[in-house]
Coordinates of C-alpha atoms in Angstrom, one line a residue:
X235 CA 0.0 0.0 0.0
X236 CA 1.2 3.5 -0.8
X237 CA 0.1 6.8 0.9
X238 CA 1.1 10.1 -0.6
X239 CA 0.9 13.1 1.6
X240 CA 0.6 16.4 -0.2
X241 CA 1.8 19.3 1.9
X242 CA 3.9 17.1 4.1
X243 CA 5.4 20.2 5.8
X244 CA 2.1 20.6 7.6
X245 CA 2.9 20.8 11.3
X246 CA -0.2 19.1 12.6
X247 CA -1.8 16.8 10.0
X248 CA 1.4 15.1 8.7
X249 CA 2.4 14.0 12.2
X250 CA -1.0 12.9 13.3
X251 CA -2.3 11.2 10.1
X252 CA 0.9 9.5 9.1
X253 CA 1.8 8.7 12.8
X254 CA -1.6 7.0 13.0
X255 CA -0.9 5.0 9.8
X256 CA 2.5 3.9 11.2
X257 CA 0.7 2.7 14.4
X258 CA -1.8 0.6 12.3
X259 CA -0.9 -3.1 12.0
X260 CA -2.7 -3.5 8.7
X261 CA -0.3 -1.1 7.0
X262 CA 3.0 -2.7 7.8
X263 CA 5.3 -2.6 4.8
X264 CA 3.6 0.4 3.4
X265 CA 5.3 3.2 1.3
X266 CA 4.9 6.7 2.5
X267 CA 5.6 9.5 0.0
X268 CA 6.1 12.9 1.5
X269 CA 5.5 15.8 -1.0
X270 CA 6.1 19.5 -0.5
X271 CA 7.5 22.5 -2.2
X272 CA 9.4 23.7 0.9
X273 CA 12.5 21.6 1.2
X274 CA 13.3 22.6 4.7
X275 CA 9.9 21.8 6.1
X276 CA 9.9 18.6 4.1
X277 CA 13.1 17.5 5.7
X278 CA 11.8 18.4 9.2
X279 CA 8.7 16.2 8.6
X280 CA 10.8 13.3 7.4
X281 CA 13.0 13.5 10.5
X282 CA 10.0 13.5 12.9
X283 CA 8.1 10.8 11.0
X284 CA 11.2 8.7 10.7
X285 CA 11.6 8.9 14.5
X286 CA 8.0 7.8 14.9
X287 CA 8.6 5.0 12.4
X288 CA 11.7 3.8 14.4
X289 CA 9.7 3.8 17.7
X290 CA 7.2 1.4 16.1
X291 CA 9.6 -1.1 14.5
X292 CA 10.0 0.7 11.1
X293 CA 6.7 -0.6 9.6
X294 CA 6.9 2.0 6.7
X295 CA 9.3 3.0 4.0
X296 CA 9.4 6.8 3.9
X297 CA 10.6 8.8 0.9
X298 CA 10.5 12.5 0.1
X299 CA 9.7 14.4 -3.1
X300 CA 10.2 18.2 -3.4
X301 CA 8.8 20.4 -6.0
X302 CA 6.3 20.2 -8.9
X303 CA 8.8 18.4 -11.1
X304 CA 8.6 15.4 -8.7
X305 CA 4.9 15.4 -8.0
X306 CA 4.0 12.7 -10.5
X307 CA 6.7 10.5 -9.0
X308 CA 5.3 11.1 -5.5
X309 CA 1.8 10.2 -6.7
X310 CA 2.8 7.2 -8.9
X311 CA 0.8 4.1 -7.8
X312 CA -0.6 5.7 -4.6
X313 CA -3.7 4.1 -3.1
X314 CA -4.5 7.1 -0.9
X315 CA -3.5 10.8 -1.3
X316 CA -3.9 13.0 1.8
X317 CA -4.0 16.7 1.2
X318 CA -3.0 19.3 3.8
X319 CA -1.5 22.1 1.7
X320 CA -1.7 25.8 2.6
X321 CA -1.2 27.8 -0.6
X322 CA 0.7 31.0 0.2
X323 CA 1.4 29.9 3.8
X324 CA 1.0 31.9 7.0
X325 CA 3.3 34.5 5.4
X326 CA 2.5 36.3 3.1
X327 CA -1.0 35.2 2.3
X328 CA -2.7 34.5 5.6
X329 CA -1.3 37.8 7.0
X330 CA -2.6 39.6 3.9
X331 CA -6.1 38.0 4.4
X332 CA -6.2 39.6 7.9
X333 CA -4.5 42.9 7.5
X334 CA -6.3 44.3 4.4
X335 CA -9.8 43.6 5.7
X336 CA -8.9 45.4 8.9
X337 CA -8.3 48.6 6.9
X338 CA -12.0 48.4 6.0
X339 CA -13.1 47.7 9.6
X340 CA -13.6 43.9 9.0
X341 CA -12.2 41.8 11.8
X342 CA -11.8 38.1 11.7
X343 CA -10.8 35.2 14.0
X344 CA -9.7 32.3 11.8
X345 CA -10.4 33.3 8.2
X346 CA -9.8 29.9 6.7
X347 CA -13.3 28.6 6.0
X348 CA -15.8 31.4 5.3
X349 CA -15.6 35.2 5.1
X350 CA -13.2 37.1 2.9
X351 CA -10.3 35.1 4.2
X352 CA -11.9 31.8 3.3
X353 CA -12.8 33.1 -0.1
X354 CA -9.3 34.1 -0.9
X355 CA -7.8 30.9 0.5
X356 CA -10.2 28.9 -1.7
X357 CA -9.3 30.9 -4.8
X358 CA -5.6 30.4 -4.2
X359 CA -6.0 26.6 -3.6
X360 CA -8.4 25.4 -6.3
X361 CA -5.8 25.9 -9.2
X362 CA -3.3 23.8 -7.2
X363 CA -5.9 21.1 -6.5
X364 CA -6.8 21.1 -10.2
X365 CA -3.2 20.3 -11.0
X366 CA -3.1 17.6 -8.4
X367 CA -6.2 16.1 -9.9
X368 CA -4.7 16.0 -13.4
X369 CA -1.6 14.3 -12.1
X370 CA -3.6 11.8 -10.1
X371 CA -5.7 10.9 -13.1
X372 CA -2.4 9.9 -14.8
X373 CA -0.4 8.5 -11.9
X374 CA -3.0 6.9 -9.5
X375 CA -6.4 7.0 -11.1
X376 CA -8.0 4.7 -8.5
X377 CA -6.7 6.5 -5.5
X378 CA -8.8 8.1 -2.8
X379 CA -8.2 11.8 -2.1
X380 CA -8.6 12.6 1.6
X381 CA -8.8 16.4 1.9
X382 CA -7.9 18.1 5.1
X383 CA -7.3 21.6 3.7
X384 CA -9.7 24.5 4.4
X385 CA -11.9 25.9 3.1
X386 CA -13.2 22.4 3.3
X387 CA -16.6 22.7 1.6
X388 CA -15.3 24.9 -1.2
X389 CA -12.3 22.7 -2.0
X390 CA -14.0 19.3 -1.6
X391 CA -17.0 20.6 -3.5
X392 CA -14.8 21.7 -6.3
X393 CA -13.0 18.3 -6.5
X394 CA -16.3 16.3 -6.5
X395 CA -17.9 18.5 -9.1
X396 CA -15.1 19.3 -11.5
X397 CA -12.6 16.4 -11.3
X398 CA -12.9 12.6 -11.6
X399 CA -11.0 12.0 -8.4
X400 CA -12.6 10.0 -5.6
X401 CA -12.7 12.6 -2.8
X402 CA -13.9 12.9 0.7
X403 CA -13.4 15.9 3.0
X404 CA -12.3 15.3 6.6
X405 CA -12.3 17.4 9.7
X406 CA -11.7 16.6 13.3
X407 CA -14.6 18.5 14.9
X408 CA -17.3 15.9 14.4
X409 CA -15.8 13.1 16.4
X410 CA -15.2 15.4 19.5
X411 CA -18.4 17.4 19.3
X412 CA -20.7 15.7 21.8
X413 CA -17.9 14.6 24.1
X414 CA -16.6 18.1 24.4
X415 CA -20.1 19.5 25.0
X416 CA -21.0 17.0 27.8
X417 CA -17.6 17.5 29.5
X418 CA -18.0 21.3 29.5
X419 CA -21.5 20.9 31.1
X420 CA -20.3 18.5 33.8
X421 CA -22.3 15.6 32.2
X422 CA -19.4 13.2 31.9
X423 CA -21.5 10.4 33.3
X424 CA -23.6 10.5 30.1
X425 CA -20.6 9.9 27.8
X426 CA -20.5 6.1 27.7
X427 CA -22.9 4.5 25.3
X428 CA -24.3 7.9 24.1
X429 CA -26.1 8.1 20.7
X430 CA -25.8 11.1 18.4
X431 CA -26.7 12.3 14.9
X432 CA -24.7 15.1 13.3
X433 CA -25.3 16.6 9.9
X434 CA -25.0 19.9 8.1
X435 CA -21.9 21.4 6.5
X436 CA -18.3 21.5 7.5
X437 CA -17.7 23.6 10.6
X438 CA -21.4 24.1 10.9
X439 CA -22.7 20.5 11.3
X440 CA -25.5 20.3 13.8
X441 CA -25.8 18.0 16.8
X442 CA -29.3 17.0 15.9
X443 CA -29.8 14.3 18.4
X444 CA -28.1 13.4 21.6
X445 CA -29.3 10.5 23.8
X446 CA -27.8 8.5 26.6
X447 CA -27.3 4.7 26.6
X448 CA -30.9 4.1 27.5
X449 CA -32.3 6.4 24.8
X450 CA -33.1 9.3 27.0
X451 CA -33.0 12.7 25.2
X452 CA -30.2 14.7 26.7
X453 CA -31.0 18.0 25.0
X454 CA -33.4 19.4 27.6
X455 CA -30.7 19.2 30.2
X456 CA -28.0 20.4 27.8
X457 CA -30.1 23.5 26.9
X458 CA -30.7 24.3 30.6
X459 CA -27.1 23.9 31.6
X460 CA -25.7 25.8 28.6
X461 CA -28.0 28.8 29.2
X462 CA -27.0 28.9 32.8
X463 CA -23.3 28.6 32.1
X464 CA -23.5 31.5 29.6
X465 CA -25.3 33.7 32.1
X466 CA -22.9 33.0 35.0
X467 CA -19.5 32.3 33.5
X468 CA -17.1 33.6 30.9
X469 CA -15.7 30.7 28.9
X470 CA -14.3 29.9 25.4
X471 CA -17.4 28.3 24.0
X472 CA -20.0 31.1 24.5
X473 CA -20.9 31.5 20.9
X474 CA -21.9 27.9 20.4
X475 CA -23.8 27.9 23.7
X476 CA -25.6 31.0 22.4
X477 CA -26.5 28.9 19.4
X478 CA -28.1 26.3 21.7
X479 CA -30.3 29.0 23.3
X480 CA -31.2 30.9 20.1
X481 CA -31.3 28.2 17.5
X482 CA -32.0 25.2 19.6
X483 CA -28.9 23.1 18.7
X484 CA -25.2 22.8 19.2
X485 CA -22.7 23.1 16.4
X486 CA -19.6 21.0 15.6
X487 CA -16.8 23.6 15.2
X488 CA -15.4 25.9 17.8
X489 CA -16.8 29.2 19.0
X490 CA -13.8 31.1 17.6
X491 CA -14.7 29.8 14.2
X492 CA -18.4 30.3 14.5
X493 CA -18.0 33.9 15.8
X494 CA -17.2 35.0 12.2
X495 CA -19.7 32.7 10.3
X496 CA -22.7 35.0 10.9
X497 CA -23.6 38.6 11.3
X498 CA -24.3 38.5 15.1
X499 CA -21.1 38.6 17.2
X500 CA -18.3 40.6 15.5
X501 CA -19.8 44.1 15.0
X502 CA -18.1 47.5 14.9
X503 CA -21.4 49.0 16.2
X504 CA -21.4 46.7 19.2
X505 CA -17.8 46.3 20.3
X506 CA -18.9 45.1 23.8
X507 CA -19.9 41.8 22.1
X508 CA -16.3 40.8 21.7
X509 CA -15.7 40.8 25.4
X510 CA -19.2 39.4 26.3
X511 CA -18.7 36.3 24.0
X512 CA -15.0 36.0 24.6
X513 CA -14.2 36.3 20.9
X514 CA -10.4 35.9 20.1
X515 CA -9.9 38.3 17.1
X516 CA -6.8 37.6 15.0
X517 CA -6.6 34.1 16.6
X518 CA -5.3 32.2 13.5
X519 CA -2.1 34.2 13.0
X520 CA -1.2 33.7 16.7
X521 CA -2.0 30.0 16.3
X522 CA 0.2 29.7 13.2
X523 CA 3.2 31.2 15.1
X524 CA 2.6 29.0 18.1
X525 CA 2.4 25.8 16.0
X526 CA 5.5 26.6 14.0
X527 CA 7.4 27.3 17.2
X528 CA 6.3 24.0 18.7
X529 CA 7.2 22.1 15.6
X530 CA 10.6 23.7 15.5
X531 CA 11.3 22.8 19.1
X532 CA 10.3 19.2 18.6
X533 CA 12.5 18.9 15.5
X534 CA 15.4 20.5 17.3
X535 CA 15.1 18.0 20.2
X536 CA 15.6 15.0 18.0
X537 CA 19.0 13.4 17.5
X538 CA 19.8 11.4 14.4
X539 CA 18.4 8.1 15.5
X540 CA 15.8 9.3 17.9
X541 CA 12.6 7.2 18.5
X542 CA 9.4 9.2 19.0
X543 CA 6.4 7.3 20.3
X544 CA 3.0 8.1 18.9
X545 CA -0.5 7.2 20.1
X546 CA -3.1 6.9 17.4
X547 CA -5.2 10.0 17.3
X548 CA -8.8 10.6 16.5
X549 CA -8.2 11.8 13.0
X550 CA -10.3 9.9 10.5
X551 CA -7.8 9.3 7.7
X552 CA -6.1 6.1 9.0
X553 CA -9.4 4.7 10.0
X554 CA -10.8 5.3 6.5
X555 CA -7.8 3.6 4.9
X556 CA -7.9 0.7 7.3
X557 CA -11.6 0.2 6.6
X558 CA -11.1 0.2 2.9
X559 CA -8.1 -2.1 3.0
X560 CA -9.5 -4.6 5.5
X561 CA -13.2 -4.3 4.5
X562 CA -14.1 -3.8 8.1
X563 CA -16.8 -1.1 8.3
X564 CA -16.2 2.2 10.0
X565 CA -18.5 5.2 10.5
X566 CA -17.3 8.8 9.9
X567 CA -18.6 12.2 9.5
X568 CA -17.6 13.0 5.9
X569 CA -17.8 15.9 3.5
X570 CA -19.5 14.8 0.3
X571 CA -21.8 16.2 -2.4
X572 CA -25.5 16.4 -1.5
X573 CA -26.3 14.0 -4.3
X574 CA -29.8 12.6 -4.1
X575 CA -30.9 14.9 -1.3
X576 CA -28.8 13.5 1.6
X577 CA -30.0 16.6 3.3
X578 CA -33.3 17.4 1.6
X579 CA -33.6 21.1 2.3
X580 CA -30.0 21.9 1.0
X581 CA -29.2 22.1 -2.7
X582 CA -27.8 19.1 -4.5
X583 CA -24.5 20.8 -5.6
X584 CA -23.7 21.7 -2.0
X585 CA -20.9 20.0 -0.1
X586 CA -22.5 18.6 3.1
X587 CA -21.1 16.9 6.1
X588 CA -23.1 13.7 7.0
X589 CA -22.6 10.3 8.5
X590 CA -20.8 8.0 6.1
X591 CA -20.1 4.2 6.1
X592 CA -16.6 3.3 5.0
X593 CA -15.6 -0.2 3.9
X594 CA -14.0 -2.0 1.0
X595 CA -16.5 -0.4 -1.4
X596 CA -15.4 3.1 -0.5
X597 CA -17.4 5.9 1.2
X598 CA -21.2 5.5 1.3
X599 CA -23.0 8.6 2.6
X600 CA -26.1 8.2 4.7
X601 CA -29.4 10.0 4.0
X602 CA -30.3 12.4 6.8
X603 CA -33.6 13.9 5.6
X604 CA -34.6 17.5 6.5
X605 CA -32.8 19.8 8.9
X606 CA -34.8 22.0 11.2
X607 CA -35.5 25.0 9.0
X608 CA -33.5 27.6 10.9
X609 CA -30.4 25.3 10.8
X610 CA -30.8 24.7 7.0
X611 CA -31.1 28.5 6.6
X612 CA -27.9 29.1 8.5
X613 CA -26.1 26.5 6.4
X614 CA -27.5 28.0 3.2
X615 CA -25.8 31.3 4.0
X616 CA -22.5 29.5 3.8
X617 CA -23.4 27.4 0.8
X618 CA -24.1 30.6 -1.2
X619 CA -20.5 31.7 -0.6
X620 CA -19.1 28.2 -1.3
X621 CA -20.9 27.9 -4.7
X622 CA -20.0 31.5 -5.8
X623 CA -16.3 31.0 -4.9
X624 CA -16.2 27.8 -6.9
X625 CA -17.9 29.6 -9.8
X626 CA -15.3 32.3 -9.6
X627 CA -12.5 29.8 -9.6
X628 CA -13.9 27.8 -12.6
X629 CA -14.9 30.8 -14.7
X630 CA -12.1 33.1 -13.6
X631 CA -14.6 36.0 -13.4
X632 CA -13.8 38.6 -10.8
X633 CA -17.4 39.6 -10.5
X634 CA -18.2 36.2 -8.9
X635 CA -15.6 37.0 -6.2
X636 CA -17.5 40.2 -5.5
X637 CA -20.7 38.2 -5.3
X638 CA -19.3 35.7 -2.9
X639 CA -18.0 38.4 -0.6
X640 CA -21.3 40.3 -0.9
X641 CA -23.2 37.3 0.3
X642 CA -20.9 36.4 3.1
X643 CA -23.0 37.1 6.3
X644 CA -20.2 38.7 8.4
X645 CA -18.8 40.8 5.5
X646 CA -22.2 42.0 4.4
X647 CA -23.2 43.0 7.9
X648 CA -20.1 45.2 8.3
X649 CA -19.4 46.7 4.9
X650 CA -21.1 48.5 2.0
X651 CA -21.2 47.0 -1.4
X652 CA -18.7 49.6 -2.7
X653 CA -16.3 48.8 0.2
X654 CA -16.6 45.1 -0.4
X655 CA -15.6 45.6 -4.1
X656 CA -12.7 47.9 -3.2
X657 CA -11.5 45.4 -0.5
X658 CA -11.6 42.5 -3.0
X659 CA -9.7 44.5 -5.5
X660 CA -7.1 45.4 -3.0
X661 CA -6.7 41.8 -1.9
X662 CA -6.4 40.5 -5.4
X663 CA -3.7 43.1 -6.1
X664 CA -1.8 42.3 -2.9
X665 CA -1.9 38.5 -3.6
X666 CA -0.4 39.2 -7.0
X667 CA 1.3 36.1 -8.3
X668 CA -0.8 33.9 -6.1
X669 CA -3.9 34.9 -8.0
X670 CA -2.7 36.0 -11.4
X671 CA -5.8 34.9 -13.2
X672 CA -7.9 37.8 -11.8
X673 CA -5.4 40.6 -12.5

């Protein structure tokens, strides 16, 4: 078996996903191809993963491939391709995505999934994924493409609609959603044997059902405790707890993400909301710096033949590969096209996040039915941006970038149409060679 990891310099996903694969008995003897365009980061990843490999008896052969001229070689014969690239990196592109909107009074927290930051990141990344797809169709036409790169719905939706590559989008918020909620509400005694249903879109999947081992509905108690905690305590998850009170349901992704996914919390007219809901503005740049520093410290601590133990994480990728290789079924929350109305009140071309069964046949999404209307409406505000960003990338028409930004709920709540157009123009100019097709 061969796994190719695109963007192997990724500080989080390369270690977790490939470390998990190294820990999986079914994969002994596998080939791991590490691909990146940054030679230094690639060498660092190889060092860390080789240390993990040694700690587990060297079950994998690890090779590195640097630069577009070696991409076909890296992909050749792959069974699985894991994607974790960040086009333009933290610097310069992510910094640009934060700093230029600030000039217009538009503040962001993460800016990688929705909003003007998510739009720009999607536009930078789709052309690269298109080239990956063309190479995969030549070098490994039967491989599965496991996408971890954000904006998840935009990129996965593009791959599924405009390439022939078998693709599923993966996040790590679904598998920790209900556990984190119950722990934060001092309901740990309800964790074992709980039953749940989560569906929606990436980073805004809804915890639709939550029951204990006996089938008792836990939501009435969750709603009571969440409302009480938000009234009496300042804590990092206040936005999502406010969702429970106002919309009736909890959401998969963190409050720092969801604070910028709507028009309600980050508002120049109401600056007191930032403190009230504990919203960490400019969080992603700080996180990037912290993760890079942690990665560098770990790399520096390793000697030439160091062994680095790894415990299998909760990331889906290795479980998906194991289920396909062994034909032992495994359930995930996957990002797939809404083909056939998996969620009936969202459009068929939307990329949705629903329960999926994985086995030797591949990824089989499960039909959910209709979402509560208010939840479908919240998701639809994101889907509008997703579809228009994909349309801009495919047609290369600048006006569709304007349209995507105009329909983003946070951007539209803060800026006039003219300011939105000026901001988009300034971002496209600043990104320069990263987005030459729109100049």
